[in-house]
mmCIF file of C-alpha atoms in Angstrom:
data_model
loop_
_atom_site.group_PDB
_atom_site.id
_atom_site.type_symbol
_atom_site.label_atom_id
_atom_site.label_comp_id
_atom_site.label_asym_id
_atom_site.label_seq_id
_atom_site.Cartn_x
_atom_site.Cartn_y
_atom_site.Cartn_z
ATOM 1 C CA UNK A 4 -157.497 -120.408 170.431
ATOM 2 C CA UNK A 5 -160.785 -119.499 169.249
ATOM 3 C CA UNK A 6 -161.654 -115.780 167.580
ATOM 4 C CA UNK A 7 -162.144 -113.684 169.830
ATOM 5 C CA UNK A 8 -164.843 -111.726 168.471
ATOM 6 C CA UNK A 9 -165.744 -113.095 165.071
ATOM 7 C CA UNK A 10 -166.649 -110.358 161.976
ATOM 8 C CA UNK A 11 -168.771 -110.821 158.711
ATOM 9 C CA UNK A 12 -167.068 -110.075 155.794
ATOM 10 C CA UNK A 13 -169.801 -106.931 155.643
ATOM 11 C CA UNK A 14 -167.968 -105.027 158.354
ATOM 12 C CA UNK A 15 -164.877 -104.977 156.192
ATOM 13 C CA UNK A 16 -164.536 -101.530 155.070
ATOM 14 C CA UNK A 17 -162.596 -101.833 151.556
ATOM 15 C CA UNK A 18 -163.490 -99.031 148.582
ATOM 16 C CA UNK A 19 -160.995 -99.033 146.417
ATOM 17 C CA UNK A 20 -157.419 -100.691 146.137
ATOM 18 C CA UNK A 21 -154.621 -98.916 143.969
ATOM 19 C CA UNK A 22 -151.874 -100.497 141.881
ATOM 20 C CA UNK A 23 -149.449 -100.289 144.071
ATOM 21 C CA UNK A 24 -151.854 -102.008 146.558
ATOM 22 C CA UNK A 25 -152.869 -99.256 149.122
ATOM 23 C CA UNK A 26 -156.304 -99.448 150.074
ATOM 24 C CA UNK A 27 -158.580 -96.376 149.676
ATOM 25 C CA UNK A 28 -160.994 -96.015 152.891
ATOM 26 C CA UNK A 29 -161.790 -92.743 153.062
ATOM 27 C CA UNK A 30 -160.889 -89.918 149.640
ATOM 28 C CA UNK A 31 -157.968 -88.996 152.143
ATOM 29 C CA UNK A 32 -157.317 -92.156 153.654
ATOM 30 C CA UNK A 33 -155.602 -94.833 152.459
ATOM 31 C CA UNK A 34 -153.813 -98.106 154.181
ATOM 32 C CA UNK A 35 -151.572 -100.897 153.190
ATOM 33 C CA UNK A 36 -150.507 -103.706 154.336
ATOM 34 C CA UNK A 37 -146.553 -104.520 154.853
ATOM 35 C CA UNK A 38 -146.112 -108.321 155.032
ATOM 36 C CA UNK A 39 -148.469 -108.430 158.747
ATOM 37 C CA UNK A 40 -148.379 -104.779 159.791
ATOM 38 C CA UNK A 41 -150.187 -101.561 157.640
ATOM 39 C CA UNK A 42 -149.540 -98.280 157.125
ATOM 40 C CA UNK A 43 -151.137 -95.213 156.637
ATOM 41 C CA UNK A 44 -151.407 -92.514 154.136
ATOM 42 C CA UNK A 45 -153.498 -89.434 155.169
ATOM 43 C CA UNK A 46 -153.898 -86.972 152.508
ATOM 44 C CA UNK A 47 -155.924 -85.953 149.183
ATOM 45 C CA UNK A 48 -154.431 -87.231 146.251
ATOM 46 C CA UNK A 49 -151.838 -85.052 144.387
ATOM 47 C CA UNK A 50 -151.899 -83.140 147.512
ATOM 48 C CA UNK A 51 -150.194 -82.805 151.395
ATOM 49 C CA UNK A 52 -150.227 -86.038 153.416
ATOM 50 C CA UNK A 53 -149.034 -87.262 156.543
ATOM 51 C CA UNK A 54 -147.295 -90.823 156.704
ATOM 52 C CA UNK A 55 -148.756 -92.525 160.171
ATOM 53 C CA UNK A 56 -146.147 -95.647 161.103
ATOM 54 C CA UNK A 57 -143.567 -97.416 158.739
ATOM 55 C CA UNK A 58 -144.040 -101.117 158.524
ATOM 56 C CA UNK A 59 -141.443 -103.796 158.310
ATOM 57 C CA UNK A 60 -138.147 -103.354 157.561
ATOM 58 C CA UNK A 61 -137.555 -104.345 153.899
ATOM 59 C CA UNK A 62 -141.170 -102.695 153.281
ATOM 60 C CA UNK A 63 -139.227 -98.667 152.335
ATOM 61 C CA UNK A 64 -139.536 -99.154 148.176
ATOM 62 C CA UNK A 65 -142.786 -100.547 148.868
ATOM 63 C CA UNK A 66 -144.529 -97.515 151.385
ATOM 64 C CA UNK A 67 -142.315 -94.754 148.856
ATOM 65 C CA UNK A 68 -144.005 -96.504 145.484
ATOM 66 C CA UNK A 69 -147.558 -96.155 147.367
ATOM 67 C CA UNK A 70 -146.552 -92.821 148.027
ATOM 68 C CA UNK A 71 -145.431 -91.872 144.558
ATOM 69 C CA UNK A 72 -148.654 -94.094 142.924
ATOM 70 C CA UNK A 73 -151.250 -91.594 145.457
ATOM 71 C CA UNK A 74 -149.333 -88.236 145.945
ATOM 72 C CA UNK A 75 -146.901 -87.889 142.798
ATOM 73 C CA UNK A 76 -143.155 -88.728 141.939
ATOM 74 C CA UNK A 77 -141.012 -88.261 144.665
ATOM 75 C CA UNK A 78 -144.008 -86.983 146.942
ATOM 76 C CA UNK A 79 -142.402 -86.239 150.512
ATOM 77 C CA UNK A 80 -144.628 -86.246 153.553
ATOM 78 C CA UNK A 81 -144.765 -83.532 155.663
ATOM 79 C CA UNK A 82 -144.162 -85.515 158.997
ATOM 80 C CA UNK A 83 -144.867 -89.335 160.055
ATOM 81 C CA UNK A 84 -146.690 -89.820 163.156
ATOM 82 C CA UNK A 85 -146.126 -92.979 165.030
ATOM 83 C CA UNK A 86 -148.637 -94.587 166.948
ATOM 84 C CA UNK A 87 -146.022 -96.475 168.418
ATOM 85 C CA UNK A 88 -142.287 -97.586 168.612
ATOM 86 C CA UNK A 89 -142.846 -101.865 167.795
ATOM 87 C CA UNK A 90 -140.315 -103.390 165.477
ATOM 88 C CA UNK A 91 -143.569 -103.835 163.599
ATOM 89 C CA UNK A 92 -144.257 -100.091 163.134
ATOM 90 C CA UNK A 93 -141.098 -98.805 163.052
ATOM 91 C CA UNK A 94 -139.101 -101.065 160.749
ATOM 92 C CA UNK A 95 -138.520 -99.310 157.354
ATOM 93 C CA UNK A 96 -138.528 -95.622 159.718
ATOM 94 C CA UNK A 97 -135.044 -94.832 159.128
ATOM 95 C CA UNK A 98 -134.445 -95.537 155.287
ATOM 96 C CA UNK A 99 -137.612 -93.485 154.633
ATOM 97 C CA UNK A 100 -136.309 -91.080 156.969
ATOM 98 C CA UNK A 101 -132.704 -91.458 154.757
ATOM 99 C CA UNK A 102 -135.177 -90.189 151.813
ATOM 100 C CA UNK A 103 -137.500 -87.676 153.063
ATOM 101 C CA UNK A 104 -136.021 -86.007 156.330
ATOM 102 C CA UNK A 105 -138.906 -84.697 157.804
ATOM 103 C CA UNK A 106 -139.704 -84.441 161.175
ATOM 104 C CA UNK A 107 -141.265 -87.561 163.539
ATOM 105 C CA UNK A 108 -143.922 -87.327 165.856
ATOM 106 C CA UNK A 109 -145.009 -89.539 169.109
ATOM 107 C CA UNK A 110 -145.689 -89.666 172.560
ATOM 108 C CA UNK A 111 -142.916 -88.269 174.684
ATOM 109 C CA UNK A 112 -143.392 -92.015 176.823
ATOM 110 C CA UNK A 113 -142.145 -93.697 172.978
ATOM 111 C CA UNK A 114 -139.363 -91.320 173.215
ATOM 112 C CA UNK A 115 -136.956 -93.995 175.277
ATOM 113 C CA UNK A 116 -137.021 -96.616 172.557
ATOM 114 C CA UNK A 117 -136.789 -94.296 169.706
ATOM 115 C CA UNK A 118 -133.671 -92.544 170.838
ATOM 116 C CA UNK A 119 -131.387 -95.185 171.507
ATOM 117 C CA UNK A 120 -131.600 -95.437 175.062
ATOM 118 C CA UNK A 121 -133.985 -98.177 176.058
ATOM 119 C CA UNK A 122 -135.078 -101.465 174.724
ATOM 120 C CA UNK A 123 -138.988 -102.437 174.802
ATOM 121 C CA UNK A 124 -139.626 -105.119 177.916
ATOM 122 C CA UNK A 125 -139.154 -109.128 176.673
ATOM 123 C CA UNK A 126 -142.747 -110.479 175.654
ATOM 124 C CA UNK A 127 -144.703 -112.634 176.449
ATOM 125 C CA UNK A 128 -144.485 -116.316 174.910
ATOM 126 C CA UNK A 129 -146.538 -118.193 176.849
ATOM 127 C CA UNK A 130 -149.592 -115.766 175.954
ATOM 128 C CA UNK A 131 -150.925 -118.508 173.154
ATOM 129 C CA UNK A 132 -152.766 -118.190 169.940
ATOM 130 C CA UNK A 133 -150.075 -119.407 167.785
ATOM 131 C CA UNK A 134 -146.444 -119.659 166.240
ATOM 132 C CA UNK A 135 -146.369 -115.826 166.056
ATOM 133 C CA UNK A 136 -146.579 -116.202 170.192
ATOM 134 C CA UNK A 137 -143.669 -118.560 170.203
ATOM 135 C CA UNK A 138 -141.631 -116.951 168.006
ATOM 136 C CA UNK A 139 -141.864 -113.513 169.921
ATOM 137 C CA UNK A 140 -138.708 -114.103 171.617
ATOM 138 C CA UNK A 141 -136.887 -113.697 168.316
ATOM 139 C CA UNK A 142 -138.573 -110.089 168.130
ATOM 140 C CA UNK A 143 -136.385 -106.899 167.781
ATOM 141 C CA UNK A 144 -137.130 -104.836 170.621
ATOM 142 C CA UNK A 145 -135.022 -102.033 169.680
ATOM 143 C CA UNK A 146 -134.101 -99.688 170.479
ATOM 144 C CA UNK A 147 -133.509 -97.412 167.122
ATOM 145 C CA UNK A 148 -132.094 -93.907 166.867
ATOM 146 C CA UNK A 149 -133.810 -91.340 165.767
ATOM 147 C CA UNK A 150 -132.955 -88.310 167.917
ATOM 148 C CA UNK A 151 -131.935 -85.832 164.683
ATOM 149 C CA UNK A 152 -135.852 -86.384 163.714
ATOM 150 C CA UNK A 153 -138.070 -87.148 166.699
ATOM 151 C CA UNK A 154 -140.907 -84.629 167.485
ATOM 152 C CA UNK A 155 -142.989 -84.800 170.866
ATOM 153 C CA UNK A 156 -146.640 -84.702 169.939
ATOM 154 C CA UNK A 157 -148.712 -81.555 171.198
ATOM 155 C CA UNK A 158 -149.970 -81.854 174.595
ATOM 156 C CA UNK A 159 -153.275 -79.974 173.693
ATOM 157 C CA UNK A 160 -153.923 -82.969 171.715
ATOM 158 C CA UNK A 161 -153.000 -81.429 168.374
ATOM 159 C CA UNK A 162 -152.003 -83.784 165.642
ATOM 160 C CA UNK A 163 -149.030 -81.220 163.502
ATOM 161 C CA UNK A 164 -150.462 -81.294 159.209
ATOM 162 C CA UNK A 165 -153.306 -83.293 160.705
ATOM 163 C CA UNK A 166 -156.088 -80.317 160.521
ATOM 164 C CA UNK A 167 -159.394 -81.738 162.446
ATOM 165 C CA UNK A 168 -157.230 -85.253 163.650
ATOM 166 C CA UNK A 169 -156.371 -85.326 167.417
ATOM 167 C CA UNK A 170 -154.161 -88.231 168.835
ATOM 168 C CA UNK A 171 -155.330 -90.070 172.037
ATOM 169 C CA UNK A 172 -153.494 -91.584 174.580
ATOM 170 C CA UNK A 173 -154.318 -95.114 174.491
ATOM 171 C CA UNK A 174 -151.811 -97.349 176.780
ATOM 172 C CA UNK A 175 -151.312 -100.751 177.568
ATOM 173 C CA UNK A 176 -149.846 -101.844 174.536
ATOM 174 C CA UNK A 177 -146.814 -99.890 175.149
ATOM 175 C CA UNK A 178 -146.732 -96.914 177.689
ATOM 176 C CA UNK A 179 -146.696 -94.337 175.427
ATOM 177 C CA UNK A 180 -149.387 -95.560 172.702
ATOM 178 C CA UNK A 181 -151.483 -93.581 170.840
ATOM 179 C CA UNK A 182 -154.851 -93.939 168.197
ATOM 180 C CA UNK A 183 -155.455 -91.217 166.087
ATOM 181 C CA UNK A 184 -159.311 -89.454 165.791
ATOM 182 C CA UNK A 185 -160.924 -87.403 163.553
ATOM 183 C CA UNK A 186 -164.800 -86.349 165.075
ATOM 184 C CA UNK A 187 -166.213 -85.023 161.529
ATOM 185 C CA UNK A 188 -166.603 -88.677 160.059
ATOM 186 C CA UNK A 189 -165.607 -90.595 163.497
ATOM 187 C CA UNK A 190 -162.750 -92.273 161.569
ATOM 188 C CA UNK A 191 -159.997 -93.900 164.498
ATOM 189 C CA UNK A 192 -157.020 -94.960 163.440
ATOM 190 C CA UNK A 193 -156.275 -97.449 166.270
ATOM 191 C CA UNK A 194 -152.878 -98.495 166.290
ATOM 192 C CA UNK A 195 -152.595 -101.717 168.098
ATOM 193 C CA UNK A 196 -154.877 -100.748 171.117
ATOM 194 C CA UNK A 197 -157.024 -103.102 169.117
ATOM 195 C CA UNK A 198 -156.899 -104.610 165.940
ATOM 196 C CA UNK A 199 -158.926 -106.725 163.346
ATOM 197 C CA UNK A 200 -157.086 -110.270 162.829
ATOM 198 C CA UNK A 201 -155.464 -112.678 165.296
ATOM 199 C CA UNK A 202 -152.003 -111.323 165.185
ATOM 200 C CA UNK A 203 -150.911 -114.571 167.706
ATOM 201 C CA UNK A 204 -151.261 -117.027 164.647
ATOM 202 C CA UNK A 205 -148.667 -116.587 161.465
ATOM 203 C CA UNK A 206 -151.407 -118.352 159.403
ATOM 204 C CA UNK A 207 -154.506 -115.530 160.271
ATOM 205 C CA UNK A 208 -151.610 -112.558 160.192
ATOM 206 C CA UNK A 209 -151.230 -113.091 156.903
ATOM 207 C CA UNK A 210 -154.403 -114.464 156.175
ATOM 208 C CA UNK A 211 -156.043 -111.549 158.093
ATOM 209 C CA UNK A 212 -159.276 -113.328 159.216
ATOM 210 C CA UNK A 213 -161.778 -110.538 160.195
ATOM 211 C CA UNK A 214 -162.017 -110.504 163.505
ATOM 212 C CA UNK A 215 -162.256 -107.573 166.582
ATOM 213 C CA UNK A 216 -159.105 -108.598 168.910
ATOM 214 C CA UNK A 217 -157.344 -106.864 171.886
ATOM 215 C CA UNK A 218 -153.947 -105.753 171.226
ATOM 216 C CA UNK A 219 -150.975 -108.123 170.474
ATOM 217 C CA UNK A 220 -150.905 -110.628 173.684
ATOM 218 C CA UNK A 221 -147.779 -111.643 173.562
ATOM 219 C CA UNK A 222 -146.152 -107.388 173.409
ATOM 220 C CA UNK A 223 -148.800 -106.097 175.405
ATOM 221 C CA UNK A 224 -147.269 -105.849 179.244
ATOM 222 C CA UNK A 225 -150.163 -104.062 181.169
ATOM 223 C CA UNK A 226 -153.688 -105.130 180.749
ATOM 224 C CA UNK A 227 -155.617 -102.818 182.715
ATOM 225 C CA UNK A 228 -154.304 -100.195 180.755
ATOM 226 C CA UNK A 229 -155.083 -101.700 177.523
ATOM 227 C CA UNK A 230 -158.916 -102.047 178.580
ATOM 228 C CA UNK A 231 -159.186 -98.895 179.707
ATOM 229 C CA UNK A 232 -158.133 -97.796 175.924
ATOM 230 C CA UNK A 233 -160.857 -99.975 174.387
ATOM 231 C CA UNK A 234 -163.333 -98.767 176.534
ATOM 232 C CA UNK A 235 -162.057 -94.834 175.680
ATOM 233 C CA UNK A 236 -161.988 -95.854 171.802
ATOM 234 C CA UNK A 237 -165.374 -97.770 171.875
ATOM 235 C CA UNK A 238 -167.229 -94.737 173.223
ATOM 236 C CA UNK A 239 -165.993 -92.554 170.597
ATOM 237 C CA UNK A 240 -168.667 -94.967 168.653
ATOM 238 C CA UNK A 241 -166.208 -94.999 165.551
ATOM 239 C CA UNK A 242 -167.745 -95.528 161.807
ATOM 240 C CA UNK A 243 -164.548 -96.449 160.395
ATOM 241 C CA UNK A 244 -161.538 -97.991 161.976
ATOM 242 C CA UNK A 245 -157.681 -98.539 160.466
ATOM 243 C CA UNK A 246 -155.909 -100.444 162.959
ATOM 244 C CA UNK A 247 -152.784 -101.911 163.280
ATOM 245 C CA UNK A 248 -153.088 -105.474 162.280
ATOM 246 C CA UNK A 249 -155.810 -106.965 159.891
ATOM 247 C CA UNK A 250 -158.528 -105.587 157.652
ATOM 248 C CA UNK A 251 -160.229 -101.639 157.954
ATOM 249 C CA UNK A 252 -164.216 -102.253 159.496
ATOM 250 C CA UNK A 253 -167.093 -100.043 159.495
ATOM 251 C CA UNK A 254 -170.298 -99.739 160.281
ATOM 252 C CA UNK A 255 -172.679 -101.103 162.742
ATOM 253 C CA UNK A 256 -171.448 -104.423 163.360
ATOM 254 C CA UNK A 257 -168.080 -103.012 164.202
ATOM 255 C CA UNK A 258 -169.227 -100.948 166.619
ATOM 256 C CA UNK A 259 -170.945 -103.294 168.374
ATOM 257 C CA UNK A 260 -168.538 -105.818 168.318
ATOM 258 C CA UNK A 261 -165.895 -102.843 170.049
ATOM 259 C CA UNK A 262 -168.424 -102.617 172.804
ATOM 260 C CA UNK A 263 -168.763 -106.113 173.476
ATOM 261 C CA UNK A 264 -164.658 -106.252 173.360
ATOM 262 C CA UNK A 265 -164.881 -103.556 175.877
ATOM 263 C CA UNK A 266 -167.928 -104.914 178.313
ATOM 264 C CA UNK A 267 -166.045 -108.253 178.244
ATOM 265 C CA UNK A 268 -162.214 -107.141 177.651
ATOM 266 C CA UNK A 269 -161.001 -109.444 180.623
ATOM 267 C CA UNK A 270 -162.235 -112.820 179.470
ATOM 268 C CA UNK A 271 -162.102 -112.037 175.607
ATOM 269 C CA UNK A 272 -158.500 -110.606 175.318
ATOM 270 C CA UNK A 273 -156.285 -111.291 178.093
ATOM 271 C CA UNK A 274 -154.577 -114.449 178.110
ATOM 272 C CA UNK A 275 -154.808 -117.017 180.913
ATOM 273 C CA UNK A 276 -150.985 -116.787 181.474
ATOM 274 C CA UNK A 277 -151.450 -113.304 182.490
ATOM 275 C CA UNK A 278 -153.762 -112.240 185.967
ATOM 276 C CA UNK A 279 -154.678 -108.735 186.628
ATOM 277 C CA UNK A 280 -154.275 -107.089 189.917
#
């Protein structure tokens, strides 16, 4: 499968990476990468921060020694946010949660698979693009337990320790999806509405080619709902984008390359084993 919208290494928005390997985009925003799947920290340095999803499993000593390298020994967060309940994004959740305690937030529609009551519907492995496709099958779909800690997000669109961040509802990927915003500096943190590599091939997961790419094909059960979120995130005209999967962007040519994922969502990013209605 070809790119499906190819990026110049100038769109890759990279500043500063720490030892511990996080990724400094903004002075209170950092990312890093867990095997195919990153993380964020938001905070100041020595200071309050918010964790926003939790990687593989395995990946706990590795998000807690990012911590400790940016925020101080033994720094706790004062909540994680989740933009989503994947294997992917929640895998090391419940050992950090045996550390820290604090409370987790997400969409009340994420609620089903994070408290032990519902398992996330099979995917897709006919959606091509690679071994990553074929091997989806073999996927956890959950569902974990984390009742004692699970927070419903704000309805007025509120992000709680996120002063000037609002979360958007951004479906399609899974029902209850969301991207984080923050208007001062138009930073998005997308989640997997859309994300910067070709998460279908193992080989440009981890290699993390640049490029702008719908969500996941092969987890990603409704399609119209999943343009509709690119088109909401695209006008929001971001300058600097954190997604899910692959490399931060910025600039220009990422927002124009959003648009044209947008304009042409339905022959770029949905796969031909999948029609829409």
């Amino acid at each position: 499968m070809s790119k499906q919208i190819p990026m110049p290494d100038s769109a890759v928005a990279e500043t500063f990476k720490d030892e511990a390997g996080a990724i400094e985009v903004r002075n209170d925003l950092t990312y890093l990468t867990t095997g195919i799947v990153n993380v964020a920290f938001i905070g100041f340095p020595k200071n309050d921060w918010v964790l926003v999803d939790a990687g593989l499993s395995t990946y706990a000593g590795t998000i807690i020694e990012a911590a400790d390298q940016r925020f101080g020994s033994l720094a706790t967060p004062r909540c994680i946010v989740l933009t989503h309940g994947h294997f992917d994004h929640i895998g090391s959740l419940e050992a950090l949660l045996e550390r820290w305690d604090v409370p987790v937030y997400a969409h009340p529609a994420e609620f089903p698979y994070l408290d032990g009551s519902q398992s996330y519907p099979p995917p897709d492995p006919s959606a091509g693009g690679g071994a990553m496709t074929l091997l989806s099958p073999l996927f956890p779909r959950g569902p974990i337990d984390i009742s004692r800690w699970l927070r419903e997000l704000p309805g007025d669109g509120t992000v709680p320790e996120l002063e000037g961040w609002r979360w958007l509802h951004t479906p399609g990927h899974t029902q209850g999806h969301i991207s984080l915003w923050r208007e001062a500096d138009r930073t998005l943190l997308a989640g997997d509405a859309f994300i910067t590599t070709r998460q279908e091939s193992a080989y440009h997961a981890l290699a993390q080619t640049p490029e702008l790419h719908g969500p996941p094909r092969y987890f990603t059960p409704d399609w119209n709902a999943a343009e509709a979120s690119v088109r909401k995130l695209a006008d929001l005209e971001p300058e600097l984008v954190v997604t899910g999967h692959g490399k931060a962007m910025a600039g220009p040519e990422l927002q124009a390359g959003l648009h044209r994922l947008a304009d042409d969502f339905g022959s770029i990013a949905v796969p031909h084993s999948r029609t829409r209605p």
